[in-house]
Short mmCIF file of C-alpha atoms in Angstrom, two decimals:
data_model
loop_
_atom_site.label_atom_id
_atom_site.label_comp_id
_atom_site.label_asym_id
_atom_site.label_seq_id
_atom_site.Cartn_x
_atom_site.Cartn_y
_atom_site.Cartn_z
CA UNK A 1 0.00 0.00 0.00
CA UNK A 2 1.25 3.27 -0.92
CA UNK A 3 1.27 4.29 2.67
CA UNK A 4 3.89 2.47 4.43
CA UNK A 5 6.63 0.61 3.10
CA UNK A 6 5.66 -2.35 4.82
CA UNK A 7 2.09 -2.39 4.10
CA UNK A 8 2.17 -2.81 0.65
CA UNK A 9 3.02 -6.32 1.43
CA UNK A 10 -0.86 -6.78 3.06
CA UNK A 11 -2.92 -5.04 0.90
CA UNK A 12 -4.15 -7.41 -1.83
CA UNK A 13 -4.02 -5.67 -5.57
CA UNK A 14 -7.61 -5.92 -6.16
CA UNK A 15 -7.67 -3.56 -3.06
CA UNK A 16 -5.19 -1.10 -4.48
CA UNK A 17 -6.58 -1.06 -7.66
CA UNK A 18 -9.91 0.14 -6.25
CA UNK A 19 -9.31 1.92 -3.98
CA UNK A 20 -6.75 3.90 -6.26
CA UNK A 21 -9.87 4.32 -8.79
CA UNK A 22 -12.30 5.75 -6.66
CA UNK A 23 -9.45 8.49 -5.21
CA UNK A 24 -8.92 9.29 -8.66
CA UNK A 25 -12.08 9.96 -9.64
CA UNK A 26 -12.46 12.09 -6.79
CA UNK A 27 -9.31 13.81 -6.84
CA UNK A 28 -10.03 14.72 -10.99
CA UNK A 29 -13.55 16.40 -10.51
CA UNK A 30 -12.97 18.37 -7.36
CA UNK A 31 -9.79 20.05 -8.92
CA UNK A 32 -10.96 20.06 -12.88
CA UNK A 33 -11.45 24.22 -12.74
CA UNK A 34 -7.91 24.25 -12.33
CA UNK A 35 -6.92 21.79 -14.65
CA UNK A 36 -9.22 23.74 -16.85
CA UNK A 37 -7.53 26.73 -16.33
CA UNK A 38 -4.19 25.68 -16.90
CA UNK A 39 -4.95 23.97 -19.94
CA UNK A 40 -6.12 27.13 -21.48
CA UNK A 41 -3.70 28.83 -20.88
CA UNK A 42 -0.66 26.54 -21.75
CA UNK A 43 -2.82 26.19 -25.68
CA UNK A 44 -1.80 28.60 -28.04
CA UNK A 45 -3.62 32.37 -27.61
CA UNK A 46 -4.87 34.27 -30.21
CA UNK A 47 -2.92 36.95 -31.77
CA UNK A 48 -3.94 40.24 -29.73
CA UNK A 49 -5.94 38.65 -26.80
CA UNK A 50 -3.56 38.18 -23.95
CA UNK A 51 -4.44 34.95 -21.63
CA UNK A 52 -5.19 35.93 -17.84
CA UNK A 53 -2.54 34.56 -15.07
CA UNK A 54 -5.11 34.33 -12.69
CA UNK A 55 -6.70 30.63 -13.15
CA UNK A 56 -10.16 32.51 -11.11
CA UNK A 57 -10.21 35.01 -13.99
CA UNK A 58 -9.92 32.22 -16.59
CA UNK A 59 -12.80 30.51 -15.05
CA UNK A 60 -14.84 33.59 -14.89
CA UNK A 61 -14.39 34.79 -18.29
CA UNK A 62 -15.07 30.91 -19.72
CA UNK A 63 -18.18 31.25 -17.58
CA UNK A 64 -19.46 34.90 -18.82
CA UNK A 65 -18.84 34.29 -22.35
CA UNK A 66 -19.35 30.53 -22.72
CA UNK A 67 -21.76 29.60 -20.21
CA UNK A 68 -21.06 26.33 -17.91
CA UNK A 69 -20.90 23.80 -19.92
CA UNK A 70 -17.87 25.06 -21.79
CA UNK A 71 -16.24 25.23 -18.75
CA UNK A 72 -16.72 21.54 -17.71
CA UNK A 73 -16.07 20.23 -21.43
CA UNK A 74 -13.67 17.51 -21.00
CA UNK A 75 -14.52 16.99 -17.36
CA UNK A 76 -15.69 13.36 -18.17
CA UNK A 77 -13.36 12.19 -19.65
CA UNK A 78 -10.25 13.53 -17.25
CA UNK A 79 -12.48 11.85 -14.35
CA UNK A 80 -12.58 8.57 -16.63
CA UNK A 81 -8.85 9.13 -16.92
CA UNK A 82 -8.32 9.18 -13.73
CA UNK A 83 -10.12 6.38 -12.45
CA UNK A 84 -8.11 4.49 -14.52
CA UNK A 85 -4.21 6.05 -14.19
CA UNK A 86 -4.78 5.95 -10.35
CA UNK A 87 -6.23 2.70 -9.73
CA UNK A 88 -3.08 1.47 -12.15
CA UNK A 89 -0.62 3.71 -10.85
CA UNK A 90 -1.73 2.47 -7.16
CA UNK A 91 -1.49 -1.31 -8.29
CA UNK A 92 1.73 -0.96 -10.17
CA UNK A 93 2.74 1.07 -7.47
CA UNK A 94 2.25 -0.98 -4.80
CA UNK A 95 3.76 -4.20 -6.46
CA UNK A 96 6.66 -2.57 -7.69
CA UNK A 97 7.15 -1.30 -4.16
CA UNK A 98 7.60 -4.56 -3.25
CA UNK A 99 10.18 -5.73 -6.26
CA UNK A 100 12.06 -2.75 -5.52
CA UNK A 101 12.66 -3.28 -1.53
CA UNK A 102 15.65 -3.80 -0.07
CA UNK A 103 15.85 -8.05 0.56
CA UNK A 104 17.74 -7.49 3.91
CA UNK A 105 15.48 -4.85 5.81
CA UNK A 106 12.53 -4.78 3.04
CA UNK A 107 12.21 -1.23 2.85
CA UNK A 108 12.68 1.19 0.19
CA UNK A 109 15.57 4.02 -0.07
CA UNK A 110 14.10 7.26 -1.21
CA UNK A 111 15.57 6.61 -4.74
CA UNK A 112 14.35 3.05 -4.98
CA UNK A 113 10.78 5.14 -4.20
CA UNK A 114 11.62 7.79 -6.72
CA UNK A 115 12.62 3.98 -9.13
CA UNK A 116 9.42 2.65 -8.56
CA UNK A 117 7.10 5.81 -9.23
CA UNK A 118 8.67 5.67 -12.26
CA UNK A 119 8.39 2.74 -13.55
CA UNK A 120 4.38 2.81 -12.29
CA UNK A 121 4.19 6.20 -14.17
CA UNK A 122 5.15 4.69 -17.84
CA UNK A 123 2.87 2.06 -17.28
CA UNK A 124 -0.43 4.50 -16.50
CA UNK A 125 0.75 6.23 -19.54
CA UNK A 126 0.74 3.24 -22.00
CA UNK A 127 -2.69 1.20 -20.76
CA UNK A 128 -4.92 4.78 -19.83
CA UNK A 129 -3.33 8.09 -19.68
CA UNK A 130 -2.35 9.40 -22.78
CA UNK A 131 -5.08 8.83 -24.98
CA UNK A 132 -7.65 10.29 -22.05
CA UNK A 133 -5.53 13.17 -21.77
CA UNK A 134 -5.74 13.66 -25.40
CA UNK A 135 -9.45 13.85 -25.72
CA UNK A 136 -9.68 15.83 -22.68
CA UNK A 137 -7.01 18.55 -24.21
CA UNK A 138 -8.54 18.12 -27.68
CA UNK A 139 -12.26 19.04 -26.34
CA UNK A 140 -11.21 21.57 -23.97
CA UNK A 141 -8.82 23.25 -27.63
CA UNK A 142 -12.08 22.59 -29.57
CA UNK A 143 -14.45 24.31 -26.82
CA UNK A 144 -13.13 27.80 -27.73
CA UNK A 145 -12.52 27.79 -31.61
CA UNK A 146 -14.40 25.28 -33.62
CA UNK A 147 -16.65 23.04 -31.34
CA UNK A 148 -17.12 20.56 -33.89
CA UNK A 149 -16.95 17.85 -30.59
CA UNK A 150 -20.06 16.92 -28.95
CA UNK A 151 -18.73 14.63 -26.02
CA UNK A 152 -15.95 12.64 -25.57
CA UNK A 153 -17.23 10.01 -27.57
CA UNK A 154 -17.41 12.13 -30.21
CA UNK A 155 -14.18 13.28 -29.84
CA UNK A 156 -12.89 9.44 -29.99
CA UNK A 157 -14.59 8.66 -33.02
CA UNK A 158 -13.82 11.77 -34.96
CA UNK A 159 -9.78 11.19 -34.02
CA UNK A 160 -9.91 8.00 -34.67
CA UNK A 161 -11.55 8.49 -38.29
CA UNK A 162 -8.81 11.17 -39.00
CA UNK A 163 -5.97 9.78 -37.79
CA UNK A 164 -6.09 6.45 -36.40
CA UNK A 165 -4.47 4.88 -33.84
CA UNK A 166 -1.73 7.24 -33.57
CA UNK A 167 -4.30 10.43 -33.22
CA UNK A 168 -5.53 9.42 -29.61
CA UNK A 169 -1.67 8.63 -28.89
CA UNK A 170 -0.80 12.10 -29.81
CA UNK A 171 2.03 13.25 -27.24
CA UNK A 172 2.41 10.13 -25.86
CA UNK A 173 6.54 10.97 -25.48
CA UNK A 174 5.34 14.37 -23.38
CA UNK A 175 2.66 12.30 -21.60
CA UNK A 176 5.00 9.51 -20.66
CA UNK A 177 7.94 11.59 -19.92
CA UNK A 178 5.37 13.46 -17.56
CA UNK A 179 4.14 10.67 -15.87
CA UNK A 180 6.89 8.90 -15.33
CA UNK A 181 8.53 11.61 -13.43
CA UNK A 182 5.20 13.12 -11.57
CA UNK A 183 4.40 9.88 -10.73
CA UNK A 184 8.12 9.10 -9.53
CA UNK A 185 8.22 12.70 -7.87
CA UNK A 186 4.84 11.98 -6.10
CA UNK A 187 4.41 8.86 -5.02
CA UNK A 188 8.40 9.02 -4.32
CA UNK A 189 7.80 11.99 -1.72
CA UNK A 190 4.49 11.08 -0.57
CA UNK A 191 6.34 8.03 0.70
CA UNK A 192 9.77 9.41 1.52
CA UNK A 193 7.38 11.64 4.48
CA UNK A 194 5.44 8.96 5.49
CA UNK A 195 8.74 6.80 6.56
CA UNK A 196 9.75 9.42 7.77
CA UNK A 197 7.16 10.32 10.41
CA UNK A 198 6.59 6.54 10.38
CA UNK A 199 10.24 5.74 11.95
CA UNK A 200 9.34 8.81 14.71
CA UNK A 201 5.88 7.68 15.75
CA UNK A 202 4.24 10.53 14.00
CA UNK A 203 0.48 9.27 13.65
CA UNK A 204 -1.25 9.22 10.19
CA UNK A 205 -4.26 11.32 10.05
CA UNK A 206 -6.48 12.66 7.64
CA UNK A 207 -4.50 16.12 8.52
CA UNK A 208 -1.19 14.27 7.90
CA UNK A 209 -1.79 12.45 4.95
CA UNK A 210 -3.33 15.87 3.35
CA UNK A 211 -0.11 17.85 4.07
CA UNK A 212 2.07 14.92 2.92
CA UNK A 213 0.42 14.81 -0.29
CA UNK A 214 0.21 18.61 -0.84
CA UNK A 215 3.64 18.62 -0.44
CA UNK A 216 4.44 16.15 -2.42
CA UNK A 217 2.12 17.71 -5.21
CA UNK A 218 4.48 20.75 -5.11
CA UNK A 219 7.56 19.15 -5.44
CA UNK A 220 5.35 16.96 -8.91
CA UNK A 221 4.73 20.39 -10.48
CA UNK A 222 7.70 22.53 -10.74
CA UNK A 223 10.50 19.14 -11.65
CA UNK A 224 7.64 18.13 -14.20
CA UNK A 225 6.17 21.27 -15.68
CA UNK A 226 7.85 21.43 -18.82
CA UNK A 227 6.77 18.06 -19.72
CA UNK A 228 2.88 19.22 -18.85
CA UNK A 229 3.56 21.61 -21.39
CA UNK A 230 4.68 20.24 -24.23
CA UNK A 231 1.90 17.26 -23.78
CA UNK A 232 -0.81 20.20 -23.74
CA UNK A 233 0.77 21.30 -26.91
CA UNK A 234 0.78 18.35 -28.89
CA UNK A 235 -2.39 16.98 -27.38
CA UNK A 236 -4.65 20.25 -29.04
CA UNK A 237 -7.64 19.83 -30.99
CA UNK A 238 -5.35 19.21 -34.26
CA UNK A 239 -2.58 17.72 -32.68
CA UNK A 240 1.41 18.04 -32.90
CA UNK A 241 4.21 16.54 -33.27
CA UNK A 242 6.78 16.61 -29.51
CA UNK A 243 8.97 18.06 -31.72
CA UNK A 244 7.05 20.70 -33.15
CA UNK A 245 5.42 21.74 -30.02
CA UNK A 246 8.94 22.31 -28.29
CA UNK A 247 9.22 24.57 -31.14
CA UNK A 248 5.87 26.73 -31.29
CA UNK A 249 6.55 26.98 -27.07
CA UNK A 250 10.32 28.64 -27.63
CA UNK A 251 8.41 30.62 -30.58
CA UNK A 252 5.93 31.74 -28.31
CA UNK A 253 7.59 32.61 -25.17
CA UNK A 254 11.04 31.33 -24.72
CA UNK A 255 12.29 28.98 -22.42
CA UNK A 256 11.55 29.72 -19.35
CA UNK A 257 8.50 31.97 -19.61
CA UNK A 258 7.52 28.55 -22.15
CA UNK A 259 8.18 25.51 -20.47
CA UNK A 260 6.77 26.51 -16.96
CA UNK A 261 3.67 27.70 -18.60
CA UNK A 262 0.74 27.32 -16.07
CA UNK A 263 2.89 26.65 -12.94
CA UNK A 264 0.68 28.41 -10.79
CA UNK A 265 -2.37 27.19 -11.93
CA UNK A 266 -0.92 23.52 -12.17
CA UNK A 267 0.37 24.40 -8.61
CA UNK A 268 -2.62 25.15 -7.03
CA UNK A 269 -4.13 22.25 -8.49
CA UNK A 270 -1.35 19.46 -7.86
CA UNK A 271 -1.46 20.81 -3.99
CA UNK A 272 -4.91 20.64 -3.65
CA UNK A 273 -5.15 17.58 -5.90
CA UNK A 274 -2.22 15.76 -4.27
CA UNK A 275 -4.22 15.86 -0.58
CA UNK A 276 -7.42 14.60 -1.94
CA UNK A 277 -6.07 12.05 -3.73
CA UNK A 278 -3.97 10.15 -1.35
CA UNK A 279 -6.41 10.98 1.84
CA UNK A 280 -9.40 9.49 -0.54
CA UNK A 281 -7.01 6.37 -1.28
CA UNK A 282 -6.01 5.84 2.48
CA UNK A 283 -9.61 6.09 3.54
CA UNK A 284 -10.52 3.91 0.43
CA UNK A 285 -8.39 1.45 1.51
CA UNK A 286 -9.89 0.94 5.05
CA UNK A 287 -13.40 0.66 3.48
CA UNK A 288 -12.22 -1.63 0.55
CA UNK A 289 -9.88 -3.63 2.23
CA UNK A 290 -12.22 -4.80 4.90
CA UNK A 291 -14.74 -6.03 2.78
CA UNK A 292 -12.65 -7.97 0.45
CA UNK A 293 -11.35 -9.78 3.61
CA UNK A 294 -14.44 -10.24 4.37
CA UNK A 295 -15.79 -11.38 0.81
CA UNK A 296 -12.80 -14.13 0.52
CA UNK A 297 -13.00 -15.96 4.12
CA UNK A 298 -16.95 -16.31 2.92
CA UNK A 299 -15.87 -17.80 -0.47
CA UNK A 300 -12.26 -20.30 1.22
CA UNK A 301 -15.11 -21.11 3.94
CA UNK A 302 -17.67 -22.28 1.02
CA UNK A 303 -14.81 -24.29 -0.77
CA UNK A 304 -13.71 -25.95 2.38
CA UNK A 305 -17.24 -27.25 3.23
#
């Protein structure tokens, strides 16, 4: 289990797959304005209409001019997303965590942490990430120019028919290179905290496991913005190339100013965003966890009689 190195060992994967699910399903529609926001912004602007720093004033102007449903357009389909990268990423996680633990003392040194993030990150990105991140980027591009998307589904099928395959893999480099380092970065520190406080007898609370997580969603968005960037680039409504949206980001604004695009709106997301997802998973866990015990000393009793 992701929280406590020796836990993992005792929480079945059905569990962490679950429970992983339902936090991020929770974690991706309570933060979505922001993820909104920040998406706008890090798309290309029109020529002589700036884009608004402030990720409220985004929202608001979305709102006046486009009415609500603009503003939740691709909402769905970053919640379906996320159901599915987090109850992965949690699985992978959690296994890997044990692969990765020292034989002698079976814990994990905060690079083997940092290792196995990693490796749980490039697997969210191949079987679910990418190509919901794409739609979700591609409808939330489409929302304010042509709006030829009706849903999601729409959005599939219409990529799809264009361009195969490879359309809903646009940016998959960006989106893996992302992932695998958020996810290293995150679960890495998330962890590195918890056996931390763990070795001093520091008790996990709700109020712990919030803070450890909204740190550990800081530390995700500044060493992985650039990545975020370029994936929103090559993941708009008519796609790009990695290559070419480096390009069109040094074009636009340099390097700096470029590739940390959106930081504070991805900030005050990822902090937020990081609490409520791993205090959803640890209290997902105790509910889930419980029953599945439960469920499987029902069905071994059965079989034995």
């Amino acid at each position: 289990m992701v929280s406590g190195t020796n836990d993992s060992k005792n929480t079945p994967p059905i569990v962490s797959l679950a429970a992983g699910g339902v936090a991020g399903g929770i974690e991706a529609f309570t933060s979505y304005p922001f993820e909104f926001a920040k998406t706008r912004v890090q798309l290309r602007s029109e020529k002589g209409i700036p884009t608004p720093k402030n990720p409220f004033k985004v929202v608001t102007q979305v709102y006046q001019s486009e009415g609500l449903r603009a503003l939740y357009k691709g909402c769905g389909a970053l919640v379906v997303g996320s159901i599915a990268k987090d109850g992965v990423r949690f699985l992978f996680f959690d296994q890997i965590k044990i692969a990765f633990a020292d034989p002698q003392t079976g814990t994990l040194s905060p690079l083997r942490n940092l290792a196995a993030g990693m490796t749980a990150g490039v697997v969210a990105s191949i079987t679910a990430v990418t190509p919901t991140e794409r739609i979700k980027t591609a409808l939330i591009d489409d929302a304010r120019n042509e709006r030829r998307f009706r849903s999601g589904l729409h959005a599939t099928q219409v990529i799809y028919r264009e361009h195969g395959i490879s359309g809903l893999y646009r940016g998959f480099a960006g989106t893996t290179l992302k992932q695998a380092s958020a996810t290293a970065f995150r679960m890495g520190t998330y962890n590195i905290l918890k056996d931390f406080e763990t070795k001093r007898d520091i008790p996990q609370t709700t109020v712990t496991n919030f803070a450890n997580g909204s740190v550990a969603g800081t530390v995700t968005t500044l060493c992985t913005q650039p990545f975020d960037v370029i994936k929103t680039r090559s993941q708009s409504a008519h796609g790009a190339s990695t290559i070419e949206a480096i390009k069109s980001i040094l074009a636009d604004y340099g390097f700096f100013r470029g590739f940390w695009k959106g930081t504070t709106m991805r900030l005050g997301r990822t902090v937020f965003s990081g609490g409520i997802l791993f205090t959803s998973y640890e209290a997902a866990v105790k509910v889930i966890q419980p029953l599945y015990s439960g469920l499987t000393h029902t069905v071994g009793a059965q079989e034995t009689a």
